[in-house]
Short mmCIF file of C-alpha atoms in Angstrom, two decimals:
data_model
loop_
_atom_site.label_atom_id
_atom_site.label_comp_id
_atom_site.label_asym_id
_atom_site.label_seq_id
_atom_site.Cartn_x
_atom_site.Cartn_y
_atom_site.Cartn_z
CA MET A 1 -0.06 -7.51 35.26
CA THR A 2 -0.93 -6.25 31.77
CA HIS A 3 1.35 -7.45 29.01
CA HIS A 4 2.40 -4.69 26.65
CA PRO A 5 3.54 -6.34 23.41
CA LEU A 6 7.09 -5.66 22.29
CA VAL A 7 7.31 -4.41 18.70
CA PHE A 8 10.64 -4.38 16.89
CA ILE A 9 11.01 -2.11 13.84
CA ASP A 10 13.87 -3.48 11.76
CA GLY A 11 14.93 -0.63 9.50
CA ASP A 12 13.45 2.28 11.41
CA GLN A 13 15.83 4.76 9.79
CA GLY A 14 14.22 4.43 6.34
CA THR A 15 11.24 6.39 5.04
CA THR A 16 8.61 3.80 5.98
CA GLY A 17 10.27 2.80 9.25
CA LEU A 18 10.54 6.39 10.43
CA GLN A 19 6.85 6.95 9.76
CA ILE A 20 5.88 3.78 11.62
CA HIS A 21 8.07 4.77 14.56
CA GLU A 22 6.42 8.21 14.55
CA ARG A 23 2.96 6.64 14.67
CA LEU A 24 3.83 4.23 17.49
CA ARG A 25 6.27 6.08 19.72
CA ASP A 26 3.69 7.73 22.01
CA ARG A 27 1.45 4.70 22.42
CA SER A 28 1.19 3.30 25.93
CA ASP A 29 -0.28 -0.06 24.91
CA LEU A 30 2.96 -1.41 23.45
CA ARG A 31 6.72 -1.20 23.81
CA LEU A 32 9.08 -0.31 20.98
CA LEU A 33 12.40 -2.05 20.44
CA THR A 34 14.91 -0.30 18.20
CA LEU A 35 18.63 -0.68 17.66
CA ALA A 36 21.18 2.10 18.05
CA ALA A 37 22.73 3.46 14.87
CA ASP A 38 25.96 1.51 15.40
CA GLU A 39 24.03 -1.75 15.94
CA ARG A 40 21.74 -1.74 12.89
CA LYS A 41 24.17 -3.64 10.67
CA ASN A 42 25.15 -6.13 13.33
CA THR A 43 23.59 -9.37 12.10
CA ALA A 44 23.77 -11.09 15.49
CA LEU A 45 22.10 -8.20 17.34
CA ARG A 46 19.36 -7.92 14.70
CA ALA A 47 18.68 -11.65 14.91
CA GLU A 48 18.54 -11.42 18.69
CA ALA A 49 16.10 -8.51 18.54
CA VAL A 50 13.82 -10.08 15.94
CA ASN A 51 13.54 -13.23 18.07
CA ALA A 52 12.95 -11.35 21.31
CA CYS A 53 9.89 -9.36 20.22
CA ASP A 54 6.21 -10.19 19.92
CA ILE A 55 5.80 -8.61 16.49
CA ALA A 56 8.59 -7.58 14.12
CA ILE A 57 7.97 -5.00 11.39
CA LEU A 58 10.50 -5.31 8.57
CA CYS A 59 11.20 -2.01 6.79
CA LEU A 60 14.04 -3.28 4.67
CA PRO A 61 15.06 -3.85 1.03
CA ASP A 62 13.70 -7.11 -0.34
CA ALA A 63 16.85 -9.21 0.07
CA ALA A 64 17.41 -7.99 3.63
CA ALA A 65 13.74 -8.62 4.47
CA ARG A 66 14.05 -12.23 3.28
CA GLU A 67 17.15 -12.66 5.46
CA ALA A 68 15.43 -11.12 8.48
CA ALA A 69 12.35 -13.31 8.05
CA ALA A 70 14.55 -16.40 7.73
CA ALA A 71 16.35 -15.39 10.92
CA VAL A 72 13.14 -15.73 12.96
CA VAL A 73 13.42 -19.04 14.82
CA ASN A 74 11.19 -18.16 17.77
CA PRO A 75 7.76 -19.62 16.85
CA ALA A 76 5.98 -17.00 18.95
CA VAL A 77 7.29 -14.08 16.87
CA ARG A 78 4.88 -12.63 14.33
CA VAL A 79 6.10 -10.61 11.35
CA ILE A 80 4.82 -7.76 9.21
CA ASP A 81 6.98 -7.31 6.12
CA ALA A 82 6.74 -3.84 4.55
CA SER A 83 8.98 -4.83 1.62
CA SER A 84 7.79 -6.48 -1.58
CA ALA A 85 9.64 -9.72 -0.81
CA HIS A 86 6.61 -11.79 0.22
CA ARG A 87 3.59 -10.08 -1.36
CA THR A 88 2.85 -12.92 -3.77
CA ASP A 89 3.94 -15.69 -1.40
CA PRO A 90 0.95 -17.90 -0.51
CA GLN A 91 2.49 -18.65 2.89
CA TRP A 92 2.11 -14.98 3.85
CA VAL A 93 -1.25 -13.30 4.46
CA TYR A 94 -1.75 -10.25 2.25
CA GLY A 95 -2.17 -7.25 4.51
CA PHE A 96 -5.08 -5.48 2.82
CA PRO A 97 -7.88 -5.78 5.42
CA GLU A 98 -10.54 -4.34 3.11
CA MET A 99 -10.09 -6.96 0.38
CA GLY A 100 -12.89 -9.12 1.71
CA ALA A 101 -15.06 -9.91 4.70
CA ALA A 102 -12.62 -12.46 6.11
CA GLN A 103 -9.35 -10.66 5.40
CA SER A 104 -9.20 -8.71 8.67
CA ALA A 105 -9.62 -11.93 10.64
CA ARG A 106 -6.94 -13.65 8.55
CA ILE A 107 -4.52 -10.80 9.28
CA ALA A 108 -5.45 -10.75 12.97
CA GLY A 109 -4.58 -14.42 13.33
CA ALA A 110 -1.57 -14.51 11.02
CA HIS A 111 2.04 -15.12 11.94
CA ARG A 112 3.31 -13.71 8.64
CA VAL A 113 1.72 -10.65 7.02
CA SER A 114 2.98 -8.93 3.88
CA ASN A 115 2.11 -5.23 3.75
CA PRO A 116 0.78 -4.16 0.33
CA GLY A 117 2.81 -1.94 -1.97
CA CYS A 118 1.82 1.69 -2.33
CA TYR A 119 0.67 1.60 -5.95
CA PRO A 120 -0.97 -1.84 -5.58
CA THR A 121 -3.07 -0.49 -2.70
CA GLY A 122 -4.86 1.85 -5.10
CA ALA A 123 -4.96 -0.51 -8.07
CA ILE A 124 -6.16 -3.55 -6.11
CA GLY A 125 -8.53 -1.39 -4.09
CA LEU A 126 -10.27 -0.44 -7.34
CA LEU A 127 -9.97 -3.64 -9.36
CA HIS A 128 -10.44 -6.48 -6.87
CA PRO A 129 -14.12 -5.82 -6.01
CA LEU A 130 -15.04 -5.21 -9.66
CA VAL A 131 -13.28 -8.32 -10.95
CA LYS A 132 -14.73 -10.41 -8.13
CA ALA A 133 -18.24 -9.17 -9.00
CA GLY A 134 -17.72 -9.92 -12.69
CA LEU A 135 -18.06 -6.28 -13.75
CA ILE A 136 -14.53 -6.39 -15.13
CA GLY A 137 -13.43 -9.62 -16.77
CA ALA A 138 -10.26 -11.20 -15.43
CA HIS A 139 -8.99 -11.29 -19.00
CA THR A 140 -9.62 -7.55 -19.63
CA PRO A 141 -6.54 -5.56 -20.75
CA ILE A 142 -5.85 -3.15 -17.88
CA THR A 143 -3.74 -0.01 -17.99
CA ILE A 144 -2.68 1.72 -14.77
CA HIS A 145 -1.13 5.17 -14.55
CA ALA A 146 0.05 6.52 -11.20
CA VAL A 147 1.93 9.56 -9.93
CA SER A 148 3.57 9.45 -6.49
CA GLY A 149 5.37 11.96 -4.35
CA TYR A 150 9.13 11.53 -4.46
CA SER A 151 9.26 9.96 -0.99
CA GLY A 152 8.04 6.79 -2.72
CA GLY A 153 11.55 6.46 -4.11
CA GLY A 154 13.09 6.16 -0.64
CA ARG A 155 15.99 8.04 0.85
CA ALA A 156 17.85 8.51 -2.44
CA ARG A 157 14.89 10.26 -4.06
CA VAL A 158 14.23 12.35 -0.95
CA GLU A 159 17.86 13.47 -0.93
CA GLU A 160 17.60 14.36 -4.60
CA HIS A 161 14.66 16.68 -3.92
CA GLU A 162 15.57 17.96 -0.46
CA GLY A 163 19.38 17.88 -0.51
CA PRO A 164 21.98 20.36 -1.81
CA ALA A 165 21.05 19.74 -5.46
CA GLU A 166 17.28 20.11 -4.95
CA LYS A 167 17.00 22.96 -7.47
CA SER A 168 18.04 20.63 -10.26
CA ALA A 169 15.65 17.82 -9.24
CA PRO A 170 13.17 16.95 -12.01
CA ALA A 171 9.64 18.32 -11.66
CA PHE A 172 8.14 15.15 -13.12
CA GLN A 173 9.52 11.88 -14.39
CA LEU A 174 8.08 8.65 -15.72
CA TYR A 175 9.87 5.43 -14.85
CA GLY A 176 9.34 1.69 -15.14
CA LEU A 177 9.81 2.04 -18.89
CA LYS A 178 11.07 -1.54 -19.22
CA LEU A 179 7.51 -2.56 -18.24
CA ASP A 180 8.87 -4.85 -15.54
CA HIS A 181 7.96 -2.98 -12.35
CA LYS A 182 8.05 -5.25 -9.30
CA HIS A 183 4.54 -4.21 -8.23
CA THR A 184 2.89 -5.56 -11.37
CA PRO A 185 2.71 -9.28 -10.36
CA GLU A 186 1.32 -8.22 -6.98
CA ILE A 187 -1.42 -6.20 -8.66
CA ALA A 188 -2.31 -8.99 -11.08
CA GLN A 189 -2.45 -11.68 -8.38
CA HIS A 190 -4.49 -9.83 -5.78
CA ALA A 191 -6.78 -8.05 -8.25
CA GLY A 192 -7.62 -11.42 -9.79
CA LEU A 193 -6.36 -10.58 -13.29
CA TRP A 194 -5.43 -13.37 -15.67
CA GLN A 195 -2.99 -11.27 -17.66
CA ARG A 196 -0.33 -8.80 -16.66
CA PRO A 197 -1.62 -5.22 -16.50
CA PHE A 198 0.21 -2.37 -18.20
CA PHE A 199 1.62 -0.30 -15.33
CA LEU A 200 3.35 3.06 -15.79
CA PRO A 201 4.37 4.92 -12.61
CA ALA A 202 5.79 8.42 -12.21
CA TYR A 203 7.22 10.73 -9.57
CA GLY A 204 6.23 14.36 -9.11
CA SER A 205 8.11 17.11 -7.30
CA PHE A 206 5.88 16.89 -4.20
CA ARG A 207 6.92 14.90 -1.13
CA GLN A 208 4.06 12.48 -0.65
CA GLY A 209 0.68 11.43 -1.99
CA ILE A 210 -0.54 9.33 -4.92
CA ALA A 211 -3.08 9.80 -7.69
CA LEU A 212 -3.69 6.53 -9.55
CA THR A 213 -6.00 6.12 -12.55
CA ILE A 214 -7.30 3.17 -14.56
CA PRO A 215 -9.13 3.91 -17.84
CA LEU A 216 -11.83 1.48 -18.97
CA LEU A 217 -14.03 1.06 -22.02
CA LEU A 218 -17.59 0.13 -21.09
CA SER A 219 -17.56 -2.16 -24.13
CA HIS A 220 -15.10 -4.32 -22.18
CA CYS A 221 -17.65 -4.73 -19.37
CA PRO A 222 -20.74 -6.97 -19.47
CA PRO A 223 -23.60 -5.57 -21.61
CA GLY A 224 -25.59 -2.80 -19.95
CA ILE A 225 -23.02 -2.00 -17.27
CA SER A 226 -22.60 1.71 -16.53
CA GLY A 227 -20.24 3.82 -14.47
CA ASP A 228 -22.97 4.01 -11.82
CA ASP A 229 -22.95 0.21 -11.57
CA LEU A 230 -19.19 0.18 -11.04
CA ARG A 231 -19.48 2.86 -8.35
CA ALA A 232 -22.33 1.00 -6.62
CA CYS A 233 -20.21 -2.17 -6.53
CA LEU A 234 -17.34 -0.33 -4.87
CA GLN A 235 -19.69 1.40 -2.42
CA GLN A 236 -21.21 -1.93 -1.42
CA HIS A 237 -17.83 -3.62 -1.03
CA TYR A 238 -16.43 -0.85 1.17
CA ALA A 239 -19.64 0.05 3.04
CA ASN A 240 -18.15 -0.92 6.41
CA ALA A 241 -14.51 -0.05 5.69
CA ALA A 242 -13.36 2.77 7.94
CA CYS A 243 -10.21 3.46 5.93
CA VAL A 244 -11.72 3.39 2.41
CA GLU A 245 -14.18 5.91 1.03
CA VAL A 246 -15.92 5.89 -2.37
CA MET A 247 -16.92 9.25 -3.80
CA ASP A 248 -20.67 9.45 -4.46
CA SER A 249 -22.08 10.57 -7.80
CA ALA A 250 -22.69 14.16 -6.68
CA ARG A 251 -19.14 14.61 -5.47
CA THR A 252 -17.78 12.95 -8.59
CA GLU A 253 -19.80 15.29 -10.82
CA SER A 254 -18.46 18.34 -9.00
CA THR A 255 -14.82 17.22 -9.07
CA GLU A 256 -12.68 18.94 -11.70
CA HIS A 257 -9.21 17.90 -10.52
CA LEU A 258 -7.56 15.15 -8.51
CA ASP A 259 -5.01 16.32 -5.95
CA PRO A 260 -2.54 13.51 -5.15
CA GLN A 261 -1.84 15.18 -1.81
CA ALA A 262 -5.48 15.39 -0.71
CA MET A 263 -5.25 12.43 1.70
CA ASN A 264 -1.78 13.15 3.08
CA GLY A 265 -1.37 12.57 6.79
CA THR A 266 -4.26 10.09 6.87
CA ASN A 267 -4.72 6.35 6.46
CA GLN A 268 -7.59 6.89 4.01
CA LEU A 269 -7.96 5.52 0.50
CA ARG A 270 -10.35 7.64 -1.60
CA LEU A 271 -11.80 5.92 -4.67
CA GLY A 272 -13.73 7.46 -7.54
CA VAL A 273 -15.55 6.44 -10.71
CA PHE A 274 -15.74 9.08 -13.43
CA SER A 275 -17.72 8.18 -16.53
CA ASN A 276 -18.91 9.49 -19.87
CA ALA A 277 -21.79 7.39 -21.19
CA GLN A 278 -21.75 9.12 -24.58
CA HIS A 279 -18.17 8.05 -25.21
CA GLY A 280 -18.49 4.72 -23.40
CA GLN A 281 -15.53 5.52 -21.16
CA VAL A 282 -14.88 5.21 -17.43
CA LEU A 283 -11.96 6.38 -15.31
CA LEU A 284 -11.34 4.62 -12.01
CA THR A 285 -9.33 6.75 -9.57
CA ALA A 286 -7.56 6.33 -6.24
CA VAL A 287 -6.00 9.05 -4.09
CA PHE A 288 -4.06 8.24 -0.93
CA ASP A 289 -0.87 8.95 1.00
CA ASN A 290 1.97 6.72 -0.17
CA LEU A 291 3.38 6.96 3.37
CA GLY A 292 -0.06 6.40 4.95
CA LYS A 293 -2.43 3.78 3.54
CA GLY A 294 0.31 3.09 0.99
CA ALA A 295 2.92 2.06 3.57
CA SER A 296 3.27 3.05 7.24
CA GLY A 297 -0.39 3.65 8.01
CA ALA A 298 -1.29 0.28 6.53
CA ALA A 299 1.43 -1.43 8.57
CA VAL A 300 0.07 0.09 11.78
CA GLN A 301 -3.47 -0.89 10.76
CA ASN A 302 -2.28 -4.48 10.33
CA LEU A 303 -0.34 -4.31 13.59
CA ASP A 304 -3.48 -3.25 15.44
CA LEU A 305 -5.42 -6.12 13.90
CA MET A 306 -2.70 -8.54 15.01
CA LEU A 307 -2.78 -7.04 18.47
CA GLY A 308 -6.51 -7.63 18.56
CA GLN A 309 -7.33 -3.95 18.99
CA LEU A 310 -9.47 -3.56 15.88
CA ALA A 311 -12.43 -5.62 14.80
CA GLY A 312 -11.87 -4.90 11.10
#
């Protein structure tokens, strides 16, 4: 008799959890375990559920995710944490399969996987291969600007833009002005940076999607390095990555605008390298769905690796 793994989504009423549930609910190769609305805050029932499943996906605030992970006493239970609670914890495998040749296998065999943050997915996707190849020094001052759809702010932000007061919701707002955003250590660690990058995020008045940009001076790269070299490095790194695409030079030349919503509804990460040799400037870009490759899609990708259904 075929065993269909039991997957428990803890926090399936939140933005990420709902999307994961949507992606999994019609699959016949697994069983979904969820709690009724009146059971979700029952600590004993949640602990029972998280220890009864094969794989638990935690879609919870950081503190609650730490509590849920600590409540797992069944050694057979494997966990995917979609919060930021364990993303820099060396005891958890970082759930970005495309980071390196061995990362998919590490995720597939892991008992504890930390799903990447939405913004870090784009930033690390761009920086990690270039830092690893020595085309960007680990000591280089890095500035990251990113604009996300308001769903990145969770239920409160969605209510602000879709609730009774939606007409007064801001069209655009910068945040993280204390320069202490929780994603910054995650970016620095997994991109291989030796110093904290400058990270300034923003929300736009669209529901989902991210456009992330990183400006670079070619004078900060090794002598003779061009934008084409940076693009070639990314293309080589992601040559066999089904969920990451790097825009070629022709497409880059013909691109006038970046639409943060261009990859919505997919699990794709689209990277670009725009350069001006005369001015010695390069702009690294990433466009993806903050609810797709930036959250729920990535969690399902990691789940499939852990279930042994994807080779990488």
